[in-house]
Structures are given as C-alpha cells and as structure tokens.
Short mmCIF file of C-alpha atoms and ligand atoms in Angstrom, two decimals:
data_model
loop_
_atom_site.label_atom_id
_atom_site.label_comp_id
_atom_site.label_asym_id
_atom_site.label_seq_id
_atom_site.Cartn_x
_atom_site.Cartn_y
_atom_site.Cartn_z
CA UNK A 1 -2.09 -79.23 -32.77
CA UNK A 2 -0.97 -81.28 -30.46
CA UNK A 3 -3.25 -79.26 -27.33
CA UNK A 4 -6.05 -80.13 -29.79
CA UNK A 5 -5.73 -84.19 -29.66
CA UNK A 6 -5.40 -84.04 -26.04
CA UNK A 7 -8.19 -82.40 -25.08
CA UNK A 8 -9.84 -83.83 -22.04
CA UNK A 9 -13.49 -82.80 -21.06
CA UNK A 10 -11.98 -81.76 -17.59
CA UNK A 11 -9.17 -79.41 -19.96
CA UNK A 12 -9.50 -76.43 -17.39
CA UNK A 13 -9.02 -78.36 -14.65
CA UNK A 14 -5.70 -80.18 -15.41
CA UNK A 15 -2.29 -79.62 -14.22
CA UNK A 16 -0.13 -79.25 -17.55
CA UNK A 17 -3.64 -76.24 -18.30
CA UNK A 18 -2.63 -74.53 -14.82
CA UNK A 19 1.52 -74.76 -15.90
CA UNK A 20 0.51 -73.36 -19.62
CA UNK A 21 -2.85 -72.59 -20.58
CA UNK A 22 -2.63 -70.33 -23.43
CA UNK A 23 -1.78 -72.86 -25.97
CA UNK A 24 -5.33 -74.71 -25.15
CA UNK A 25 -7.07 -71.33 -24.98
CA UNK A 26 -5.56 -70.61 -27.97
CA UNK A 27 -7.38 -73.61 -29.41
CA UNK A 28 -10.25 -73.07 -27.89
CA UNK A 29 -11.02 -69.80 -29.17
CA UNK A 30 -10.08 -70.67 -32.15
CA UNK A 31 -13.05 -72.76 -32.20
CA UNK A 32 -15.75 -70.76 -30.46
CA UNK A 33 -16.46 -68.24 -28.02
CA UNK A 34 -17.91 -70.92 -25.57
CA UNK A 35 -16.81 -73.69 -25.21
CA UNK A 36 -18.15 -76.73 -21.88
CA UNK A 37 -16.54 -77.87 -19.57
CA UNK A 38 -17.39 -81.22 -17.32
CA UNK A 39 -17.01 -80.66 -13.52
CA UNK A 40 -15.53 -83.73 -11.19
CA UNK A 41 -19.10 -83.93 -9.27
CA UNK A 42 -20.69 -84.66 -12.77
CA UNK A 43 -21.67 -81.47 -13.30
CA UNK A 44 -20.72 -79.03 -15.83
CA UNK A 45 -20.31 -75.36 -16.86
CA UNK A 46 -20.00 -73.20 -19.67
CA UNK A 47 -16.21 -71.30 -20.39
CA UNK A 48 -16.10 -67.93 -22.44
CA UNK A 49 -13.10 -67.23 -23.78
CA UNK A 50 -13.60 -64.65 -26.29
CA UNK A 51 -12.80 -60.87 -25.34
CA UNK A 52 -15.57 -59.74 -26.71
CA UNK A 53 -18.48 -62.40 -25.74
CA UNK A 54 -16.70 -62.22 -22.14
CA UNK A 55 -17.31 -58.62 -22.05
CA UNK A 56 -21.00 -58.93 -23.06
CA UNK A 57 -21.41 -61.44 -20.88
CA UNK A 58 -20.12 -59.38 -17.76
CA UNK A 59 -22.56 -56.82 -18.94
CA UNK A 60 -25.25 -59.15 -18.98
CA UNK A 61 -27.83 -58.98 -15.97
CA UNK A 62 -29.07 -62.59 -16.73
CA UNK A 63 -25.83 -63.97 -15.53
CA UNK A 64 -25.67 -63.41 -11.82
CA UNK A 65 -23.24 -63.02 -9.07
CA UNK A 66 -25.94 -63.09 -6.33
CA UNK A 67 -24.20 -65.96 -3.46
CA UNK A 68 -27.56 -67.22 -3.14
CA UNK A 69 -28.35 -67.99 -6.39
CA UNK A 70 -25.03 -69.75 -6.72
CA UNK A 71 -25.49 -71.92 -3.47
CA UNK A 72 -28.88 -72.52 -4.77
CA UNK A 73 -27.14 -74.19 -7.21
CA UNK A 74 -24.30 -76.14 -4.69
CA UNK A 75 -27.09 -77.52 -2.56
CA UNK A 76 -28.91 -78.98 -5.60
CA UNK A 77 -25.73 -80.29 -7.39
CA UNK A 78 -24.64 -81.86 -3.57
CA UNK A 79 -28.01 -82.88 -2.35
CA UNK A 80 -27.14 -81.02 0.55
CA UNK A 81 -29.02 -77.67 1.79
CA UNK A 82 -26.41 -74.92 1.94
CA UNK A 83 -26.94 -71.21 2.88
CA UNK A 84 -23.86 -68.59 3.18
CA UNK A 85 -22.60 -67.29 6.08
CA UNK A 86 -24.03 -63.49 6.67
CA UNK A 87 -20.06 -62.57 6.60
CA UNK A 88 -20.48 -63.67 2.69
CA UNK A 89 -24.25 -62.78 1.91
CA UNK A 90 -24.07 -59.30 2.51
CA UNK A 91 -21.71 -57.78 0.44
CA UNK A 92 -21.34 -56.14 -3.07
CA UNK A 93 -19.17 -58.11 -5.02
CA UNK A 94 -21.90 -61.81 -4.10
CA UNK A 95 -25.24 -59.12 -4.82
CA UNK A 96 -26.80 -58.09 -7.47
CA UNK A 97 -28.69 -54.91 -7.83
CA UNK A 98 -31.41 -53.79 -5.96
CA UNK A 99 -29.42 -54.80 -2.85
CA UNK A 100 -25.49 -54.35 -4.74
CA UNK A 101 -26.54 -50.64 -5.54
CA UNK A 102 -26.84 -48.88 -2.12
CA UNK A 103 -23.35 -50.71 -1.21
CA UNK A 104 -21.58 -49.83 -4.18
CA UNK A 105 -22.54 -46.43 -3.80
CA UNK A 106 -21.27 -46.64 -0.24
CA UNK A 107 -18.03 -47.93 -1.18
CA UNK A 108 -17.30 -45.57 -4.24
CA UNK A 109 -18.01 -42.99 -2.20
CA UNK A 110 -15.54 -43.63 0.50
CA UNK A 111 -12.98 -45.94 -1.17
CA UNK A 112 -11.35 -43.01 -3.83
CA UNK A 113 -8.66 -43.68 -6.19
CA UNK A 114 -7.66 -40.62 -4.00
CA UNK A 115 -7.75 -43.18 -0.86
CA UNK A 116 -5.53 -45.79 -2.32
CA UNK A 117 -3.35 -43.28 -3.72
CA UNK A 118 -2.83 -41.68 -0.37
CA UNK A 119 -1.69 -45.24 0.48
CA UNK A 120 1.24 -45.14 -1.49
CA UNK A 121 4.18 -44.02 1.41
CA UNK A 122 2.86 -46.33 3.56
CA UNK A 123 3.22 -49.51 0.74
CA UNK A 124 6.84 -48.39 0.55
CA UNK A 125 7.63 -48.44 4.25
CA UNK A 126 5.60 -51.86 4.26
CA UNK A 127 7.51 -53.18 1.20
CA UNK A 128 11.13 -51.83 2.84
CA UNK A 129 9.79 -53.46 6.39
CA UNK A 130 9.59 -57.13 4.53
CA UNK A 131 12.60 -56.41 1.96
CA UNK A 132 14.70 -55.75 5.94
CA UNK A 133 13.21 -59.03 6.89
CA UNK A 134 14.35 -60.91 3.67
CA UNK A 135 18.03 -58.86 3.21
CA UNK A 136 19.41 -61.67 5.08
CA UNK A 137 18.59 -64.97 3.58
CA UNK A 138 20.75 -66.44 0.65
CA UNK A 139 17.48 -67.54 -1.23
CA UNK A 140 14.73 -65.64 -0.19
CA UNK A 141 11.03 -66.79 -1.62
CA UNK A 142 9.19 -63.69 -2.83
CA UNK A 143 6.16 -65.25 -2.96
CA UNK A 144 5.82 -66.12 1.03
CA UNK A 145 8.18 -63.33 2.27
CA UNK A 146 7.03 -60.22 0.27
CA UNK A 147 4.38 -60.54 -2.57
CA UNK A 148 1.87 -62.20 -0.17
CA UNK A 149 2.00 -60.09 3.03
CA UNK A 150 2.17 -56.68 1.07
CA UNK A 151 -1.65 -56.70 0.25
CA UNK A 152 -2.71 -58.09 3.45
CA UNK A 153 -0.72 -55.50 5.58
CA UNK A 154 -1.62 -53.07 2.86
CA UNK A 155 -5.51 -53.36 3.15
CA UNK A 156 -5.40 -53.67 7.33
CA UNK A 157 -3.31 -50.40 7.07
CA UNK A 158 -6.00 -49.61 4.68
CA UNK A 159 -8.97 -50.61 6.59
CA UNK A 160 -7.10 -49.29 10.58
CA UNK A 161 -6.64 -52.77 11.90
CA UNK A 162 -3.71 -51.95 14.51
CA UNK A 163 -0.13 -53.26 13.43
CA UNK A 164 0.05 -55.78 16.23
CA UNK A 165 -3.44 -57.36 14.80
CA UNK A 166 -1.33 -58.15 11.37
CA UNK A 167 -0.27 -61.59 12.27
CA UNK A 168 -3.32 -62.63 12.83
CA UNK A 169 -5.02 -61.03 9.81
CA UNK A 170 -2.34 -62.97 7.63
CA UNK A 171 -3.53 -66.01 9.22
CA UNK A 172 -6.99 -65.15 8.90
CA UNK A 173 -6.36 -64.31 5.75
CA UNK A 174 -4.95 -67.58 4.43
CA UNK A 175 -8.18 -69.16 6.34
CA UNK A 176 -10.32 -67.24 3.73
CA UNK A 177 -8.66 -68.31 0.97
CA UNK A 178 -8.84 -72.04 1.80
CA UNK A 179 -12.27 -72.03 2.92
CA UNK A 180 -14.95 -73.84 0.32
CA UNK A 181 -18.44 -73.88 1.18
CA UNK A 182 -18.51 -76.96 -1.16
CA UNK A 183 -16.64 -78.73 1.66
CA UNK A 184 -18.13 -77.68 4.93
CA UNK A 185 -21.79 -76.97 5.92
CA UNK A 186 -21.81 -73.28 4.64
CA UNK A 187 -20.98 -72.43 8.11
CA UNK A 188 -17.58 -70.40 8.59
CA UNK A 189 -14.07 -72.22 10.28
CA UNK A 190 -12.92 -71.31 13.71
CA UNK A 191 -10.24 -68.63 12.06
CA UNK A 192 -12.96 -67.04 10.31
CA UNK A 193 -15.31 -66.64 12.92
CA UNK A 194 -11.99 -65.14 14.90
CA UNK A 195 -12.13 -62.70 12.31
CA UNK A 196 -15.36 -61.79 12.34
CA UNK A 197 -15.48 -61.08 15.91
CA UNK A 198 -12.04 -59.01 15.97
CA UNK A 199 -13.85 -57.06 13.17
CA UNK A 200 -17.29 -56.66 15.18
CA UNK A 201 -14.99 -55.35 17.62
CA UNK A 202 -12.92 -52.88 15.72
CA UNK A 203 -16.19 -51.62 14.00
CA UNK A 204 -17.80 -50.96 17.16
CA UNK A 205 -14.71 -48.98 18.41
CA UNK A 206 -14.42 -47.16 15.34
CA UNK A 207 -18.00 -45.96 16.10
CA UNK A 208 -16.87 -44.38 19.01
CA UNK A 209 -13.32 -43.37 17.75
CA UNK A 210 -13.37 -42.73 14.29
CA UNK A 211 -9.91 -42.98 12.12
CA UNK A 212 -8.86 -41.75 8.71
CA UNK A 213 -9.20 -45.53 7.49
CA UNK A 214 -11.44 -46.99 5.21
CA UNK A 215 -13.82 -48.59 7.35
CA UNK A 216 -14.39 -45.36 10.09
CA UNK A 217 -15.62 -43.31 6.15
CA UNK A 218 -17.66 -46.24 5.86
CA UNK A 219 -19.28 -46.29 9.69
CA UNK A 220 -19.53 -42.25 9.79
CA UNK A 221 -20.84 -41.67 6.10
CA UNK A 222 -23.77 -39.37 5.05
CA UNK A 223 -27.29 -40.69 6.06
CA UNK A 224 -27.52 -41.61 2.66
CA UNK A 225 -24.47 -43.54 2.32
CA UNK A 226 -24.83 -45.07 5.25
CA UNK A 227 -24.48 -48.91 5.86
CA UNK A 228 -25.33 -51.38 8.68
CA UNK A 229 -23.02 -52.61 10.81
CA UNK A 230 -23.47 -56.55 8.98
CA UNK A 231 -22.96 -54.68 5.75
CA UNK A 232 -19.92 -52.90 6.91
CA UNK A 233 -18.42 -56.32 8.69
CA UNK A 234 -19.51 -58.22 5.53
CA UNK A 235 -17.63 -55.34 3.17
CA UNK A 236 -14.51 -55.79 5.09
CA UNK A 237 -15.01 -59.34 4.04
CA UNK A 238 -15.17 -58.59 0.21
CA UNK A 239 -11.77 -56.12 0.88
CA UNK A 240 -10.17 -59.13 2.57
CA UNK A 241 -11.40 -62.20 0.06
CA UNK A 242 -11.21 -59.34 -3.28
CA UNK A 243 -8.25 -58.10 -2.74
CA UNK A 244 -5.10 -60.26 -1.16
CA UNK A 245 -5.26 -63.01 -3.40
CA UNK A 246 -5.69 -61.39 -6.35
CA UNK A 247 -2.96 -58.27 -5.67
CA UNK A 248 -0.44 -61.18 -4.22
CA UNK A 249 -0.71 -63.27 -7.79
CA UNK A 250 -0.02 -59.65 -9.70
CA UNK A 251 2.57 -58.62 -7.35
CA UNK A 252 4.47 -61.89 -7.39
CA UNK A 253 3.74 -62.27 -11.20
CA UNK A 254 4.91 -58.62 -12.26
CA UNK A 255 8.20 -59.19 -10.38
CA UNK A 256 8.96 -62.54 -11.96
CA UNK A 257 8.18 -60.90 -15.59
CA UNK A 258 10.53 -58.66 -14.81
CA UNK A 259 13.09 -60.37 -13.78
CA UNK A 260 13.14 -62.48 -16.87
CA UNK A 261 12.49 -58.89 -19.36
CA UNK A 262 15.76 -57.17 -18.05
CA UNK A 263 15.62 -54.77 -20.84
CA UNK A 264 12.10 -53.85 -19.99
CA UNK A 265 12.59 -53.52 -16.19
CA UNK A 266 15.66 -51.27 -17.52
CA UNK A 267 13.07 -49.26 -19.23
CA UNK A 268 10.75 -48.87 -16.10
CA UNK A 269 13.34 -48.26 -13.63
CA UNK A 270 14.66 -45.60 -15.80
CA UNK A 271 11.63 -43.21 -15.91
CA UNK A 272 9.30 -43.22 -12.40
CA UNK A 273 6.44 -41.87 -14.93
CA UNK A 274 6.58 -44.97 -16.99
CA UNK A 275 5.24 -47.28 -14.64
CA UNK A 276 1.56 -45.77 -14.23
CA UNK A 277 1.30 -46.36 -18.58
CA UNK A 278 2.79 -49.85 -18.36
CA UNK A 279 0.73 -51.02 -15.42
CA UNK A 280 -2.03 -52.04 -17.56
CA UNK A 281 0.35 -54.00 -20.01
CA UNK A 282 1.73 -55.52 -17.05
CA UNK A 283 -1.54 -57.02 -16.07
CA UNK A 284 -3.05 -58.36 -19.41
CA UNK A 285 0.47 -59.86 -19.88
CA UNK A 286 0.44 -61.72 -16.04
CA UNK A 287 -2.98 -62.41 -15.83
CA UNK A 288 -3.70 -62.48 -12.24
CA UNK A 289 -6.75 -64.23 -11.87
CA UNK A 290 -6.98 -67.00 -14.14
CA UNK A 291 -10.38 -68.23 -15.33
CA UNK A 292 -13.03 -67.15 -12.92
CA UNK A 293 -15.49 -65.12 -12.84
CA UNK A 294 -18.25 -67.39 -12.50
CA UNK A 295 -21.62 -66.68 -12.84
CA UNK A 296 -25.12 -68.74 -12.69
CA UNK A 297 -27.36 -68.15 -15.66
CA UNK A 298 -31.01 -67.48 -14.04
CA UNK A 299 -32.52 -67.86 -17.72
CA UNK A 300 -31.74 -69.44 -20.96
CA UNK A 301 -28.78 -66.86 -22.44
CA UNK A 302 -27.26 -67.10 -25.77
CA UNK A 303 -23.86 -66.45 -26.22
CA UNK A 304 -21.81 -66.16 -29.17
CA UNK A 305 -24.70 -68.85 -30.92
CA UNK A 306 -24.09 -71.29 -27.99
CA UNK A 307 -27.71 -71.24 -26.06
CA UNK A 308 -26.65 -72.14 -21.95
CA UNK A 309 -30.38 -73.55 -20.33
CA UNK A 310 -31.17 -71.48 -16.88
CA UNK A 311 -29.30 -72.50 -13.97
CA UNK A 312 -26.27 -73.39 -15.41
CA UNK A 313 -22.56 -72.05 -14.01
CA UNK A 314 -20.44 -69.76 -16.49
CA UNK A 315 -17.35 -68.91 -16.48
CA UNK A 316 -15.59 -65.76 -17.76
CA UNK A 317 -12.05 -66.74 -18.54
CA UNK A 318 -10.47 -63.54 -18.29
CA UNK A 319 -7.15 -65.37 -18.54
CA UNK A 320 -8.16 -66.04 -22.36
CA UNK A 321 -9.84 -62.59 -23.55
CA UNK A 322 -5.81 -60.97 -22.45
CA UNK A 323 -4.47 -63.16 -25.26
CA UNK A 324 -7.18 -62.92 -27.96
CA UNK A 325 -5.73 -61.41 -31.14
CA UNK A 326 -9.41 -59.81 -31.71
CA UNK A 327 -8.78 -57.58 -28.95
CA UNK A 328 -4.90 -57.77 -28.70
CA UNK A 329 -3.83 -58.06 -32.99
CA UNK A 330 -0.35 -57.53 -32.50
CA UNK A 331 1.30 -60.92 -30.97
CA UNK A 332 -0.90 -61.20 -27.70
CA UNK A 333 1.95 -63.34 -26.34
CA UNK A 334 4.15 -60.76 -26.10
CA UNK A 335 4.61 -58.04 -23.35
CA UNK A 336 4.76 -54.82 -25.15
CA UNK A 337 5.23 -52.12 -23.18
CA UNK A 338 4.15 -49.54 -25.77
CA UNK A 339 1.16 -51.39 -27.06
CA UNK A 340 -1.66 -48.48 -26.61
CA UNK A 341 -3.82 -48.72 -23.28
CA UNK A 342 -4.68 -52.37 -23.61
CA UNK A 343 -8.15 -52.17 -22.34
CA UNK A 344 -7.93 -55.70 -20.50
CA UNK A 345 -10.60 -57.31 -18.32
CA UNK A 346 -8.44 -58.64 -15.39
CA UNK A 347 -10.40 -56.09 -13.23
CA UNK A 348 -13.86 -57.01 -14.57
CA UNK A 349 -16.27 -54.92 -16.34
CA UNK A 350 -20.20 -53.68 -15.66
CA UNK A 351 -21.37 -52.97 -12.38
CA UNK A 352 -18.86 -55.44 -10.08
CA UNK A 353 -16.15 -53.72 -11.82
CA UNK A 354 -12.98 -53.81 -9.39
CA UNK A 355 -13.30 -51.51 -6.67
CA UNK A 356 -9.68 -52.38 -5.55
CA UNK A 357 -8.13 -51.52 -9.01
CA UNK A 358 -6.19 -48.55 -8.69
CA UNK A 359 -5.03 -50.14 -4.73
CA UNK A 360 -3.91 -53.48 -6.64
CA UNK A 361 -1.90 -51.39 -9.24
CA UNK A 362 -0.33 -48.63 -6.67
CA UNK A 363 0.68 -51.91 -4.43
CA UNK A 364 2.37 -53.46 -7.49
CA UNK A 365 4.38 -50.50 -8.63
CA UNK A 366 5.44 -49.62 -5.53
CA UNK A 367 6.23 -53.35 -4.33
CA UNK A 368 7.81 -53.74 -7.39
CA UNK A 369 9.58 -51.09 -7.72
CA UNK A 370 10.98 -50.80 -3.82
CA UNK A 371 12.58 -54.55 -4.39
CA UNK A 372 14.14 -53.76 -7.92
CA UNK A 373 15.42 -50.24 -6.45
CA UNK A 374 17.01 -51.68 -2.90
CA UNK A 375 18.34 -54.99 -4.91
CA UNK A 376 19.35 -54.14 -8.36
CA UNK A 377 21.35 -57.31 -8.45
CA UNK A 378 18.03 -59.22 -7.81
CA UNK A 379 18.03 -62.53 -10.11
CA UNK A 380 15.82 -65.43 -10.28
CA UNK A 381 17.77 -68.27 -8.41
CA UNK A 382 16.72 -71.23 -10.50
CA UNK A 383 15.59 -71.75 -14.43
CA UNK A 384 12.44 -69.87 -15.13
CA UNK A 385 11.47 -73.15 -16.86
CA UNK A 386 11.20 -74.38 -13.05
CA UNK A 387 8.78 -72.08 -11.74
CA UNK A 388 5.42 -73.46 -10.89
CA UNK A 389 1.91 -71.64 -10.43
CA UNK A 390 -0.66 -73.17 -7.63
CA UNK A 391 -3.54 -74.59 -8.59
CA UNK A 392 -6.55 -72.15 -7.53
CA UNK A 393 -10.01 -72.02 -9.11
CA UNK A 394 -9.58 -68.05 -8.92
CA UNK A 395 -6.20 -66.68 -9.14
CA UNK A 396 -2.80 -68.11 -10.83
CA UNK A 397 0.02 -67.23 -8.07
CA UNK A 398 3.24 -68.83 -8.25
CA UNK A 399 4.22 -71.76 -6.14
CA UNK A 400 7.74 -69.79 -5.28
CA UNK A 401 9.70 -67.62 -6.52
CA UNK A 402 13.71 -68.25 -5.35
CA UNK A 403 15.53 -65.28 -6.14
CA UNK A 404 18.98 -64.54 -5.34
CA UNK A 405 20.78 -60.77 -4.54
C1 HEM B 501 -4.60 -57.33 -9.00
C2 HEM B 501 -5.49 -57.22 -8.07
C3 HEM B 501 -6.98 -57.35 -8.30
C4 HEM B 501 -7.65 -57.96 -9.31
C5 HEM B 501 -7.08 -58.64 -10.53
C6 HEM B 501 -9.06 -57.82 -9.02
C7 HEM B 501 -10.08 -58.28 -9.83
C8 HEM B 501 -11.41 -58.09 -9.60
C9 HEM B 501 -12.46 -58.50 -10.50
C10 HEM B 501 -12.24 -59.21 -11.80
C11 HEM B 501 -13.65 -58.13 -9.95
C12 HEM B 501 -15.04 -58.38 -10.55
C13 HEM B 501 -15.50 -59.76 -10.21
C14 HEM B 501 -16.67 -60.22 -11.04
O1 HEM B 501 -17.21 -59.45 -11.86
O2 HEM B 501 -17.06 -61.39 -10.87
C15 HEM B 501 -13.36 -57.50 -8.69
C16 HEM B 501 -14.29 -57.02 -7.82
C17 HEM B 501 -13.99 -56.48 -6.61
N1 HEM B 501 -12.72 -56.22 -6.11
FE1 HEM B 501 -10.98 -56.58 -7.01
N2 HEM B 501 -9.22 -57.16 -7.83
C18 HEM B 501 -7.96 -56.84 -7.36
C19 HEM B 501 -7.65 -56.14 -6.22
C20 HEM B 501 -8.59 -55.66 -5.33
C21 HEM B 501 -8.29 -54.91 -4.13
C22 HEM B 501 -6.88 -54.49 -3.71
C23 HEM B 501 -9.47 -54.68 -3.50
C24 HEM B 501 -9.75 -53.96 -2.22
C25 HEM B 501 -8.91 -53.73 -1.26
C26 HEM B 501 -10.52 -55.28 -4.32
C27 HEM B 501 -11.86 -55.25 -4.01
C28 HEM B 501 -12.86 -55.68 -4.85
C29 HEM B 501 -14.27 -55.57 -4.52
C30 HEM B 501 -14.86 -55.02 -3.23
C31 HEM B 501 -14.98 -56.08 -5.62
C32 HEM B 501 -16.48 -56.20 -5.77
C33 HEM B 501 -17.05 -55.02 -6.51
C34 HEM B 501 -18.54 -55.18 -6.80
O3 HEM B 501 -19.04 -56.29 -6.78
O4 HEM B 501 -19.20 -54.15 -7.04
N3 HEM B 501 -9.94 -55.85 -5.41
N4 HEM B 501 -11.97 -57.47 -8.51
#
C-alpha cells in the first residue's frame, strides 16, 4: 500500500493525513492497536487507534486528563516552568477525580438533556437569524457565516450572556481556540482575560438576578451542588473551549455530507423522526474531532501488548476507532443510515464523557435541518474534491464550504 511506504514518523501530523487520514489509519490498525508517533520538539507520544483499546484506555484511571499533570509535562519537554491559568485549572473536563467529581455532579445536575432540549426553538430562530444574513450573497461560506456562530450564539443563549455581548463572545471565542500554552507563558491573551472579566461580571449579577440559563442553576444550586464562583467562571470556560469547536466541525461536516448524499438528505428531510436515529451515524461517519484526546500516562500502562513508560502523552484517535471494521464490520467507509445505533466514541467514554452531547446533536439537526428546509436548492458551489479541512490538533473543520442556492 502505497500509505504504507510513505509513512513518515511525523504521519499524524502531515498535511495529505489532515486531507485523508483513513487510508493511513487504515494501515495503522491494521498493524496494531498503538502505534508512536515523533513530535516536532523531539518528543513523542503514543496513538491508539483501535475501538476497542481506545475505549479501555478512556476507561483507564492511569491515563490522566488532570491540566497539571499535562503541563508538568510541557514545562519539562520546553525547559520552561509553566502553570495554567485558574480559568483552565479548575474545571471538569482538565480534573480528575477527587476534585472532577463534585463538578461533574454539579453540572449533570443542572445541564439536563432536558436543558439542551429546551434549547431547540431558540437554535432555529438563531439558525433562520444567520440563514437572513447569508440569503443575499451569491456564494455564501457556511463554515464562517452559519456553522461557526450557531454554537457560540447557541451556548451564550445557553449560558444568559445578553445578545448584544455575542460579538464579542465570537471573538473571544476564536481567542480560545488559538490560544497554546506551548507558545506563551501559561498566562492568558488580552481577549481572554476580556472574557474572564465580562464573565466575573455576569456571574456576580446573576447572583443577584438569577435567570433560567445555565450558569444562574449553576450559582443558585443546592448546598450540595454548589460551586465556587472560580469553579463556575472556570466551567463556563470548559462550555466555551468543549463545545464551539467541536459542534462547529459537526455542524459544518453534517451539512457538507449531505449535500454530497442527496438521496440520504431526501430520506431525512422526509421524516422529522428520522433525524434523532441517524444523528449518531452522522457523527461516526464526520468525525468531528479528529485524533485527540490526549492523555499523560502517570505509570507504566500496557495497551494492546505495547507497554507506554510513565509520563508519556497518549492519544486516543477517535477519528480511527469510527472506521474500525471490529467495531463497524459492515464497510466502515460508508454512511449507512440504517446501520444499528453505532455506538461511536466521538463524545468520549468513562467519566469525561461529553456533557455537551445531546446540545451538539440538537444544534446539528436543527442547523441542519433549518438550511436544507429554507434552501432546498442548496448545492455545493465547487467540486467536493476541492474542499479542504484546517489543520487543528483537536477538531477536523472544513476550511470553507462555498455553496450556492
Ligand atoms: C459535536 C460536538 C461535541 C463533541 C464531538 C464533543 C466531544 C467531547 C469529548 C470527546 C469529550 C471527552 C474528552 C476527553 O475524554 O478527553 C467531551 C467532554 C466535554 N464536553 Fe463535549 N463535545 C461536543 C459538544 C459539546 C458541547 C455543545 C458542550 C457544552 C456546551 C460540551 C461540553 C463538554 C464538557 C464540559 C466536557 C467535559 C466533561 C468532563 O470532563 O466531565 N461539549 N466532549
């Protein structure tokens, strides 16, 4: 195989991988669960690509999430001391139990699949607001104009941030996603900070005049479920950096599936109920984020007979388990809407299991569904041979995506 020959140590990292990985996953499973992986700083880390190693390995408390372990790790590899910001160190999805448990209590208790579901009118009037805004254009790019504001509007709405505050909280927004702490001194940009003050000061107003938004449930919770107000700033953090990326890369890559399965879109459009069965399908088959979910090993752990010394980075290539054929036997590379509930692990697994998951999906339908409903005429305005995903350690959005009425 020709992916086989060319295989460089750097083969995640590569632009023809981010274009079209499966064929070198493909490979790569095919010769092991784990498989290494050389870092540019000289480094390395360890890829799993199996479905069912991956899923172990989620499950496995030796592999940690905790932010300080993994900066631990940074300032050692760099030479230079590095500590996270408190916005970053104090929420669930960079903790691991004792201090994740009390938090993801808090948030399962006030962020309900009832919650997001309540959501759902306002995602339409949100999608309809941005479809208004792109009606107009000959060429319109979905990616920019409607697949990446919807989450981040969604999850202000979501959280009360006021409508005028939305600008910003795109901008901030984008601000998270660029920032590396590999890069800077582990201290937060100017936009950031902006962010965490606005957030300081919404918190401390919703203490006085609670909402029916996510974080006023959060401030005015049960004794028992109750957070401080660093945790609370920090979990709007982990809404913000979990959840626009990651819904913009599904929202943008369900649309463009569509648009090039006509007789499956056909299929969903016909029957409203359909949607809520095919989401999952939909997800395995775009794979939103790509290969990260990284973890630090803080022993020796053996996976799948590969033995990875303490202190070493991991990574969970979710991307890979969607298209094994030992979890998916019936052509992985194929989106079958009928294939029974593909139990996928684009949302995680274990205890940092997605709290977002059933937001992300009712954003996606909806999103979806509003553009293909208002524009039935929608088409992709150049070859789908042409479209190009971005290069991102954590999710795999699309470059553009050019679409004509
Ligand atoms: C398609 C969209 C989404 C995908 C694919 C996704 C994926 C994931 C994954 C894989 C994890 C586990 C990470 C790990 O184990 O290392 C996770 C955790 C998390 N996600 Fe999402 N997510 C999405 C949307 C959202 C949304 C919309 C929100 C909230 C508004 C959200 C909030 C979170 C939070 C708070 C965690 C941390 C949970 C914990 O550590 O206990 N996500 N997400």
């Amino acid at each position: 195989m020709a992916a086989t020959r060319a295989l460089s140590k750097f083969w995640m990292l590569t632009n023809d991988f981010v274009q079209n990985p499966y064929p070198v996953l493909e490979h790569v499973r095919s010769e092991g669960p784990v498989r290494e992986l050389s870092l540019p700083d000289g480094s390395r880390a360890w890829v799993v690509t199996r479905y069912d190693e991956a899923k172990a390995a989620l499950a496995d408390p030796r592999l940690s999430r905790d932010i300080h372990v993994h900066y631990r790790l940074m300032s050692e590899r760099t030479g230079r001391a590095m500590t996270p910001p408190p916005e970053e160190a104090n929420h669930l999805a960079n903790l691991e139990p004792p201090r994740h448990t009390p938090l993801r209590r808090a948030i399962s208790f006030a962020f309900t699949p009832r919650r997001a579901e309540a959501l759902r009118p306002r995602v339409a009037e949100i999608a309809d607001e941005l479809l208004d805004g792109l009606a107009g254009q000959a060429r319109p790019d979905l990616i920019a104009g409607y697949a990446d504001p919807l989450p981040v509007i969604t999850i202000a709405e979501l959280m009360g941030v006021p409508s005028h505050a939305w600008p910003d909280f795109l901008r901030w927004s984008v601000a998270l996603r660029t920032h590396s702490p590999a890069e800077g001194s582990g201290t937060l940009d100017t936009s950031i900070r902006e962010l965490s003050s606005f957030m300081s000061a919404l918190i401390a107003e919703k203490e006085q005049r609670p909402g029916e938004d996510l974080l006023s449930a959060l401030i005015h919770a049960d004794p028992e479920h109750r957070l401080t107000r660093t945790e609370i700033l920090s979990t709007g953090f982990a809404l913000m950096t979990g959840g626009n990326d990651t819904t913009a890369s599904l929202v943008g890559g369900v649309i463009a599936t569509l648009l090039t399965h006509p007789r499956e879109r056909a299929e969903l459009l016909a029957e409203e109920g359909r949607w809520g069965k095919a989401m999952d399908e939909l997800i395995r088959y775009v794979s939103p984020i790509n290969n990260a979910l990284q973890r630090v090993t803080t022993e020796a752990v053996e996976i799948g007979g590969t033995t990875i010394p303490a202190g070493e980075a991991v990574i969970i290539s979710v991307m890979s388990t969607n298209r094994d054929t030992g979890q998916f036997p019936d052509d992985p590379d194929v989106l079958d809407l009928s294939r029974p509930k593909p139990a996928h692990l684009s949302f995680g697994f274990g205890i940092h299991y997605c709290s977002g998951a059933h937001l992300a999906k009712v954003i996606t339908e909806v999103g979806a569904r509003r553009l293909f409903e208002r524009f039935p005429g929608v088409r992709l305005a150049v070859d789908p041979s042409e479209l190009r995903y971005q290069q991102s350690p954590v999710v795999r959005p699309l470059e553009a995506l050019p679409v004509a009425w």
